[in-house]
Short mmCIF file of C-alpha atoms and ligand atoms in Angstrom, two decimals:
data_model
loop_
_atom_site.label_atom_id
_atom_site.label_comp_id
_atom_site.label_asym_id
_atom_site.label_seq_id
_atom_site.Cartn_x
_atom_site.Cartn_y
_atom_site.Cartn_z
CA MET A 13 187.58 108.51 44.73
CA ARG A 14 187.16 110.56 48.10
CA VAL A 15 186.81 114.48 47.66
CA THR A 16 187.25 117.64 50.42
CA LYS A 17 183.79 119.45 50.73
CA GLU A 18 185.83 122.59 49.02
CA ASP A 19 186.79 120.50 46.29
CA LEU A 20 184.36 119.33 45.67
CA HIS A 21 182.11 122.76 45.38
CA GLN A 22 185.34 124.34 43.12
CA LEU A 23 184.74 121.00 40.76
CA ILE A 24 180.53 121.05 40.53
CA GLN A 25 180.84 125.52 40.85
CA ASN A 26 183.57 125.55 37.34
CA LYS A 27 181.50 123.14 35.52
CA ILE A 28 177.93 124.42 36.09
CA HIS A 29 179.42 128.15 34.92
CA LYS A 30 181.61 126.73 32.20
CA ALA A 31 178.08 125.52 31.16
CA GLY A 32 176.88 128.87 31.10
CA LEU A 33 175.31 129.97 34.95
CA SER A 34 177.02 132.92 35.85
CA GLU A 35 179.04 132.94 39.01
CA ASP A 36 177.31 133.70 41.38
CA GLN A 37 174.90 131.64 40.55
CA ALA A 38 176.50 128.63 39.77
CA ALA A 39 178.47 129.37 43.40
CA ILE A 40 174.69 128.84 44.88
CA VAL A 41 173.94 125.92 42.88
CA SER A 42 177.32 124.37 43.77
CA ASP A 43 176.30 125.22 47.60
CA VAL A 44 173.20 123.08 47.59
CA LEU A 45 174.70 120.24 45.45
CA THR A 46 177.73 120.14 48.17
CA PHE A 47 176.01 120.06 50.82
CA ALA A 48 173.49 117.33 49.55
CA ASP A 49 176.50 115.11 49.00
CA ALA A 50 178.26 116.13 52.16
CA ARG A 51 174.90 114.38 54.36
CA GLY A 52 174.90 111.75 52.75
CA ILE A 53 171.84 112.12 49.97
CA HIS A 54 174.30 111.63 47.14
CA SER A 55 170.65 111.13 44.88
CA HIS A 56 170.34 114.94 45.14
CA GLY A 57 174.67 115.26 44.83
CA ALA A 58 176.96 116.28 42.08
CA MET A 59 175.59 113.20 40.74
CA ARG A 60 173.00 115.76 39.08
CA VAL A 61 176.11 117.59 37.61
CA GLU A 62 176.33 116.46 34.24
CA TYR A 63 172.16 116.61 33.17
CA TYR A 64 171.62 120.16 35.15
CA SER A 65 174.94 121.36 32.75
CA GLU A 66 173.41 119.22 29.37
CA ARG A 67 170.09 122.17 30.22
CA ILE A 68 171.86 125.06 31.04
CA ALA A 69 173.80 124.86 27.86
CA LYS A 70 171.09 123.52 26.31
CA GLY A 71 168.21 126.82 27.50
CA GLY A 72 166.47 124.81 29.05
CA ILE A 73 167.27 126.27 32.22
CA THR A 74 167.74 130.36 31.47
CA GLN A 75 171.05 130.96 31.68
CA ASN A 76 170.68 134.94 32.86
CA PRO A 77 167.09 134.52 34.34
CA LYS A 78 164.78 137.19 35.25
CA PHE A 79 163.55 137.10 38.82
CA GLU A 80 161.02 138.53 40.26
CA PHE A 81 159.36 138.15 43.99
CA LYS A 82 155.56 140.01 44.22
CA LYS A 83 154.30 140.25 47.61
CA THR A 84 151.00 139.77 46.76
CA GLY A 85 149.64 139.74 50.70
CA PRO A 86 150.81 141.09 53.84
CA SER A 87 152.82 137.68 54.24
CA VAL A 88 152.51 136.46 51.05
CA GLY A 89 154.15 136.60 47.72
CA ILE A 90 155.77 135.30 44.05
CA PHE A 91 159.00 134.65 42.71
CA GLU A 92 159.03 134.38 39.05
CA GLY A 93 161.94 131.65 38.39
CA ASP A 94 161.65 132.52 34.64
CA ASN A 95 163.10 129.06 34.06
CA GLY A 96 166.31 129.49 35.73
CA SER A 97 167.69 127.53 38.02
CA GLY A 98 165.74 125.69 40.67
CA PHE A 99 168.56 126.22 43.08
CA VAL A 100 168.92 129.89 43.06
CA ALA A 101 165.32 130.67 42.94
CA ALA A 102 164.54 128.29 45.97
CA GLU A 103 167.64 129.79 48.19
CA LYS A 104 166.05 133.75 47.19
CA ALA A 105 162.51 132.96 47.46
CA MET A 106 163.58 131.48 51.23
CA ASP A 107 165.72 135.04 51.90
CA HIS A 108 162.65 136.96 51.62
CA ALA A 109 160.46 134.50 53.57
CA ILE A 110 162.63 134.79 55.95
CA GLU A 111 162.26 138.58 55.95
CA ILE A 112 158.70 138.32 55.88
CA ALA A 113 157.96 136.27 59.26
CA LYS A 114 160.53 138.60 61.30
CA GLU A 115 158.14 140.53 60.38
CA THR A 116 154.75 139.33 60.58
CA GLY A 117 155.12 135.57 62.11
CA ILE A 118 154.33 133.69 59.22
CA ALA A 119 155.52 133.96 55.23
CA VAL A 120 154.28 131.95 52.23
CA VAL A 121 156.47 132.59 49.57
CA GLY A 122 155.40 130.35 45.93
CA ILE A 123 157.99 129.47 43.35
CA ARG A 124 156.71 129.23 39.84
CA ASN A 125 158.23 128.41 36.99
CA ILE A 126 161.76 127.07 38.06
CA SER A 127 163.97 124.36 37.07
CA HIS A 128 164.61 121.14 39.58
CA SER A 129 165.71 122.47 42.84
CA GLY A 130 167.13 119.64 44.67
CA ALA A 131 167.61 118.29 47.90
CA LEU A 132 165.19 120.11 50.21
CA ALA A 133 166.40 120.10 53.49
CA TYR A 134 169.03 123.23 52.68
CA TYR A 135 166.66 125.79 52.26
CA VAL A 136 164.61 125.02 55.59
CA GLU A 137 167.58 124.70 57.23
CA ARG A 138 168.71 127.67 55.94
CA ALA A 139 165.54 128.94 57.52
CA ALA A 140 166.28 127.28 61.18
CA THR A 141 169.69 128.65 61.06
CA HIS A 142 167.70 132.44 60.98
CA ASP A 143 165.60 130.73 64.30
CA MET A 144 162.61 130.13 61.61
CA VAL A 145 160.55 127.13 61.57
CA ALA A 146 160.45 125.73 57.90
CA LEU A 147 158.49 123.75 55.50
CA SER A 148 159.02 123.30 51.83
CA MET A 149 157.66 121.36 49.21
CA CYS A 150 157.99 121.07 45.33
CA GLN A 151 156.69 119.32 42.36
CA SER A 152 158.48 116.42 40.33
CA ASP A 153 158.09 114.25 36.74
CA PRO A 154 155.42 111.97 36.55
CA MET A 155 156.56 109.03 37.38
CA VAL A 156 154.65 107.38 40.77
CA VAL A 157 151.40 105.12 41.00
CA PRO A 158 148.93 106.88 42.74
CA PHE A 159 147.55 104.04 45.19
CA GLY A 160 145.28 101.44 43.35
CA GLY A 161 146.37 102.61 39.55
CA SER A 162 148.72 101.16 37.32
CA GLU A 163 150.23 104.50 34.90
CA PRO A 164 152.00 107.24 36.57
CA TYR A 165 150.16 110.23 37.58
CA PHE A 166 151.70 112.68 40.30
CA GLY A 167 155.65 113.06 40.85
CA THR A 168 158.26 112.39 44.07
CA ASN A 169 157.02 115.36 45.51
CA PRO A 170 158.83 115.75 48.44
CA ILE A 171 158.21 117.70 52.27
CA ALA A 172 161.49 118.95 54.13
CA PHE A 173 160.87 120.82 57.49
CA ALA A 174 163.40 122.04 60.16
CA ALA A 175 162.99 123.61 63.77
CA PRO A 176 165.92 125.29 65.50
CA SER A 177 166.74 123.85 68.91
CA ASN A 178 168.11 125.60 72.24
CA ASP A 179 172.25 124.69 70.74
CA ASP A 180 173.06 123.56 67.32
CA ARG A 181 171.36 120.84 67.02
CA ILE A 182 168.40 121.46 64.27
CA ILE A 183 165.74 119.11 63.02
CA THR A 184 165.91 118.70 59.41
CA PHE A 185 163.27 116.31 58.19
CA ASP A 186 163.03 115.70 54.23
CA MET A 187 161.18 113.20 52.38
CA ALA A 188 159.90 111.89 49.08
CA THR A 189 156.97 111.19 49.35
CA THR A 190 157.48 108.34 47.25
CA VAL A 191 159.59 104.83 49.36
CA GLN A 192 162.07 106.31 47.54
CA ALA A 193 163.26 108.99 45.92
CA TRP A 194 164.23 108.89 42.49
CA GLY A 195 167.59 109.90 42.53
CA LYS A 196 167.92 106.23 45.33
CA ILE A 197 167.32 104.34 41.37
CA LEU A 198 169.46 106.82 39.80
CA HIS A 199 172.28 106.19 43.12
CA ALA A 200 172.02 102.37 42.53
CA ARG A 201 172.18 102.14 39.03
CA SER A 202 175.53 104.01 38.51
CA ARG A 203 176.82 101.56 40.81
CA LYS A 204 174.88 98.97 39.07
CA GLU A 205 172.89 97.71 42.04
CA SER A 206 170.11 96.29 42.91
CA ILE A 207 167.23 97.41 44.77
CA PRO A 208 164.63 96.44 47.95
CA ASP A 209 161.45 95.54 45.60
CA SER A 210 159.13 97.65 47.53
CA TRP A 211 160.11 100.50 46.12
CA ALA A 212 159.25 100.26 42.90
CA VAL A 213 157.54 98.69 39.47
CA ASP A 214 158.51 97.20 36.21
CA GLU A 215 156.39 97.74 32.59
CA GLN A 216 153.59 95.64 33.90
CA GLY A 217 153.19 97.02 37.11
CA ASN A 218 154.96 94.71 39.35
CA SER A 219 157.49 95.34 41.85
CA THR A 220 160.99 94.88 40.68
CA THR A 221 164.47 94.36 42.47
CA ASP A 222 166.65 95.24 38.80
CA SER A 223 167.22 99.30 38.94
CA THR A 224 167.06 99.65 35.28
CA LYS A 225 163.54 98.16 34.64
CA VAL A 226 162.52 100.10 37.20
CA ASN A 227 158.81 102.30 35.04
CA ALA A 228 156.73 103.74 38.14
CA LEU A 229 157.61 104.37 41.64
CA LEU A 230 155.23 103.43 44.59
CA PRO A 231 153.88 105.93 47.39
CA ILE A 232 155.13 106.24 50.97
CA ALA A 233 152.02 103.73 52.82
CA GLY A 234 149.86 103.60 50.43
CA PRO A 235 146.85 105.40 49.75
CA LYS A 236 148.44 107.72 52.73
CA GLY A 237 151.63 108.59 50.52
CA TYR A 238 149.59 109.11 47.72
CA GLY A 239 147.18 112.16 49.43
CA LEU A 240 150.40 113.75 50.55
CA MET A 241 152.27 113.91 47.33
CA MET A 242 148.32 115.41 46.37
CA MET A 243 149.03 118.02 48.62
CA VAL A 244 152.12 118.35 47.89
CA ASP A 245 150.98 118.53 44.06
CA ILE A 246 148.04 121.13 44.82
CA LEU A 247 149.97 123.47 47.22
CA SER A 248 153.21 123.81 44.69
CA GLY A 249 151.81 123.65 41.03
CA VAL A 250 147.79 124.41 41.10
CA LEU A 251 147.77 126.67 43.75
CA LEU A 252 150.47 128.79 41.78
CA GLY A 253 149.21 128.25 37.94
CA VAL A 254 151.86 125.82 37.59
CA PRO A 255 151.46 122.55 35.23
CA PHE A 256 150.07 120.46 37.69
CA GLY A 257 149.96 116.57 38.46
CA LYS A 258 151.10 114.46 34.51
CA HIS A 259 151.37 117.59 32.86
CA VAL A 260 154.51 117.96 35.54
CA SER A 261 157.00 118.52 32.64
CA SER A 262 159.74 115.40 32.64
CA MET A 263 163.39 115.66 33.26
CA TYR A 264 164.80 114.73 30.54
CA HIS A 265 161.73 115.36 27.84
CA ASP A 266 162.79 118.89 26.01
CA LEU A 267 166.14 120.46 28.37
CA SER A 268 166.29 122.92 25.65
CA LYS A 269 162.96 123.56 27.46
CA GLY A 270 161.88 125.51 30.61
CA ARG A 271 160.24 123.13 33.14
CA GLU A 272 157.62 125.30 34.78
CA LEU A 273 157.93 123.92 38.22
CA GLY A 274 156.65 125.01 40.96
CA GLN A 275 157.41 125.36 45.20
CA LEU A 276 156.36 126.51 47.94
CA HIS A 277 158.14 127.31 51.21
CA VAL A 278 156.41 128.71 54.38
CA VAL A 279 158.20 130.41 57.21
CA ILE A 280 156.62 130.58 60.57
CA ASN A 281 158.59 132.15 63.51
CA PRO A 282 157.95 131.64 66.89
CA GLU A 283 158.50 134.76 68.38
CA TYR A 284 155.08 135.04 67.44
CA PHE A 285 153.10 131.83 69.01
CA VAL A 286 155.04 130.24 72.17
CA GLY A 287 158.06 132.76 71.89
CA LEU A 288 161.41 131.78 70.23
CA ASP A 289 163.19 131.15 73.88
CA THR A 290 160.38 128.88 74.71
CA PHE A 291 160.02 126.97 71.76
CA LYS A 292 163.89 125.94 71.15
CA LYS A 293 164.70 124.95 74.72
CA SER A 294 161.52 122.75 74.38
CA ILE A 295 163.10 121.21 71.06
CA SER A 296 165.83 120.74 72.33
CA THR A 297 164.14 119.22 75.47
CA MET A 298 162.66 117.24 73.28
CA LEU A 299 165.70 115.78 71.57
CA ASP A 300 166.91 114.69 74.92
CA GLU A 301 164.08 113.26 76.16
CA ILE A 302 164.35 111.41 72.68
CA LYS A 303 168.22 110.50 72.51
CA GLU A 304 166.73 109.60 76.42
CA ILE A 305 164.97 106.34 74.71
CA VAL A 306 166.60 102.79 74.96
CA PRO A 307 166.81 101.73 71.02
CA SER A 308 164.98 98.95 70.14
CA GLU A 309 167.01 95.01 69.20
CA GLY A 310 169.38 96.00 65.72
CA PHE A 311 169.10 99.53 66.81
CA LYS A 312 172.98 101.47 68.81
CA GLU A 313 170.62 104.25 69.29
CA VAL A 314 167.23 106.69 68.25
CA ASN A 315 168.66 109.11 65.71
CA TYR A 316 166.31 112.42 65.09
CA PRO A 317 165.48 112.98 61.58
CA GLY A 318 168.61 115.00 59.94
CA GLU A 319 171.19 113.96 63.14
CA ARG A 320 172.50 111.03 60.38
CA GLY A 321 173.68 113.72 57.53
CA ARG A 322 175.47 115.59 60.27
CA MET A 323 177.21 112.64 61.64
CA ARG A 324 177.87 111.57 58.01
CA GLU A 325 178.79 115.00 57.16
CA GLN A 326 181.18 115.25 60.30
CA LYS A 327 182.75 111.57 58.72
CA TYR A 328 183.53 113.25 55.49
CA GLU A 329 185.33 116.12 57.10
CA GLU A 330 187.64 113.87 58.17
CA ASN A 331 187.81 111.39 55.27
CA GLY A 332 186.59 113.14 52.46
CA ILE A 333 183.76 112.97 50.79
CA GLU A 334 182.86 109.50 48.69
CA ILE A 335 182.20 110.29 44.68
CA VAL A 336 181.53 107.64 42.31
CA ASP A 337 184.62 107.29 40.06
CA ASP A 338 182.94 108.18 36.29
CA ILE A 339 180.81 111.34 38.44
CA TYR A 340 184.79 112.64 39.29
CA ASN A 341 185.81 112.02 36.03
CA TYR A 342 183.31 113.81 34.72
CA LEU A 343 183.65 117.09 36.91
CA VAL A 344 187.79 117.21 35.88
CA SER A 345 187.25 117.21 32.28
CA ASP A 346 186.13 119.66 30.09
CA ASP A 347 183.32 117.99 28.67
CA ILE A 348 179.73 119.73 28.17
CA HIS A 349 177.36 116.82 27.15
CA PHE A 350 174.77 118.25 24.60
CA ASP A 351 172.77 115.29 23.40
CA TYR A 352 173.26 112.57 26.33
CA TYR A 353 170.35 113.31 28.22
CA ASP A 354 167.86 114.77 25.73
CA HIS A 355 164.86 113.46 24.93
CA LYS A 356 165.55 109.84 26.65
CA ASN A 357 162.99 108.26 28.81
CA LYS A 358 162.76 110.02 31.88
CA PHE A 359 162.56 105.96 33.41
CA ALA A 360 165.71 105.08 30.84
CA GLU A 361 168.53 107.23 32.73
P1 NAI B 6 165.58 109.82 53.12
O1 NAI B 6 164.54 108.80 53.38
O2 NAI B 6 167.23 109.31 52.94
O3 NAI B 6 165.21 110.31 54.32
C1 NAI B 6 163.91 110.72 55.29
C2 NAI B 6 164.27 111.18 56.39
O4 NAI B 6 163.81 110.32 57.25
C3 NAI B 6 165.37 112.52 56.61
O5 NAI B 6 164.90 113.32 57.28
C4 NAI B 6 166.50 111.50 57.50
O6 NAI B 6 166.77 112.57 58.06
C5 NAI B 6 165.38 111.04 58.13
N1 NAI B 6 165.93 109.75 59.17
C6 NAI B 6 166.50 108.74 57.77
N2 NAI B 6 166.76 107.77 58.60
C7 NAI B 6 166.79 107.98 59.95
C8 NAI B 6 166.98 107.09 61.02
N3 NAI B 6 167.53 106.40 61.52
N4 NAI B 6 165.84 107.76 62.27
C9 NAI B 6 165.80 109.46 62.13
N5 NAI B 6 165.67 110.03 61.13
C10 NAI B 6 165.91 109.53 59.81
O7 NAI B 6 164.77 110.79 51.90
P2 NAI B 6 164.55 110.36 50.55
O8 NAI B 6 163.25 110.48 50.45
O9 NAI B 6 165.01 109.64 50.13
O10 NAI B 6 165.03 112.30 49.93
C11 NAI B 6 166.06 112.20 49.64
C12 NAI B 6 166.45 113.59 48.70
O11 NAI B 6 165.25 113.63 47.51
C13 NAI B 6 165.51 114.53 49.77
O12 NAI B 6 166.52 115.17 49.97
C14 NAI B 6 164.25 115.15 48.96
O13 NAI B 6 164.25 116.27 49.57
C15 NAI B 6 164.63 115.44 47.63
N6 NAI B 6 164.28 115.02 46.69
C16 NAI B 6 164.12 115.55 45.74
C17 NAI B 6 163.09 116.44 44.58
C18 NAI B 6 163.19 116.88 43.73
O14 NAI B 6 162.15 117.07 42.63
N7 NAI B 6 163.78 118.48 44.41
C19 NAI B 6 162.17 115.37 44.55
C20 NAI B 6 162.77 113.83 45.85
C21 NAI B 6 163.27 114.13 46.29
#
C-alpha cells in the first residue's frame, strides 16, 4: 500500500490521539514516525503504532505527563519525562539544548524516565537545522550479547550525529550499536523474510537466519560495538540515575508500567569554535570531496550518512510511502488493542 506523507501523518496522529495522548503530543509522535518511514527507516515508523497505542491506552506511557526541565549548570540540564512519550520529551529536550547552546556554546541535556523515542536522526537533524552540531544516544531493552557472552546484557543503544553544511545537505549519521536494530528483525518478520547470519543468535547462542528464532542480537565489530553500547548506557543511563544494563525495562514486559528509559542530547554551537560559516563551508567541502571519490566495484557512487534516506524521501514524495498492508489496515481501523503486546517475550514479536 502506498500513501502520501501527509495521509500517513494524519492516520498515525489520529490513532495515537485515540489511544490517549493529546492532539499536540500525538502530532509530535506522528512527526517522528512519519519522518522515519519517509526516510526508509520503516523499522521505526508506522509499524510501531499498534504497540505504542496499547502502551498509551494502558497507562505505560503517561497520557498527560508533567514534563519538567531543570538547568543543573550553565550548559547542563535534566528533562524529567514522567514516563511520558519519549518522542515528545526528546523533541522538547532538544529544543532546550539548542537554546542553551546558542547562549553558551554547548549543551548537555539528559532526559530521564521516558518511553521509546524512535529514530534518533529526527532529533539531531532538528538541531542541525538550527546550525548546531548534535549527538544523541539512548538506552533500549537488553537484547544484545556482550562480546564473548551468551546472555543478553545491553540494549541496541543507538547513537546519532548531525552536522549542517553550507548548502541544503545535512550529515545525519544514526545507528544502533548492534549489527542491526531490533526493528529490522521485526520488519523482516512482518514481511516473512529471513535475515543474514551476522545479525543475531538463537536460544543456543548460534547465529540464525530465521527472523522468528532470534534470541539476542550481536554488537557491531565485536568488542568495539560492545564498548560503544556500554558507553551509551553509561551516558544515557548511569549518568541520569535510571536503570542500566540488564535492569533496563523490556518493551513488552508490562505495558501498564512506565519504562524509565534515559537519553542524552549533546549540542555544540560551531560559532564558539571555528565559527559557523567556516564550519559549514568545511562540511560542504568535505561532502564535495567525498562525492568526487571514484566508487569501488559494485557501487554507483559514494554516499554520505543520511544521503540515501533523503533520496528515498524524494522518491516517496513522487510515489507515496510504501506501508505494509496489515499496518495500513490497522491504522485505518478503529482498533486499539489491550492484550496484544503485553507480557510478550521481548524476542517473540
Ligand atoms: P542503518 O544501518 O540503516 O544506518 C546506519 C547509518 O549508516 C545511517 O546513518 C545511514 O545513513 C548510514 N548509511 C547506510 N548506508 C549507507 C551508505 N551506503 N553510505 C553511507 N552511509 C550509509 O541504521 P540502524 O543501525 O539499522 O538503525 C536504524 C534506526 O533505529 C536508527 O534511526 C536508530 O536511531 C533507531 N534505533 C532506535 C532505538 C531506540 O531505542 N530508540 C534502538 C535502536 C535503533
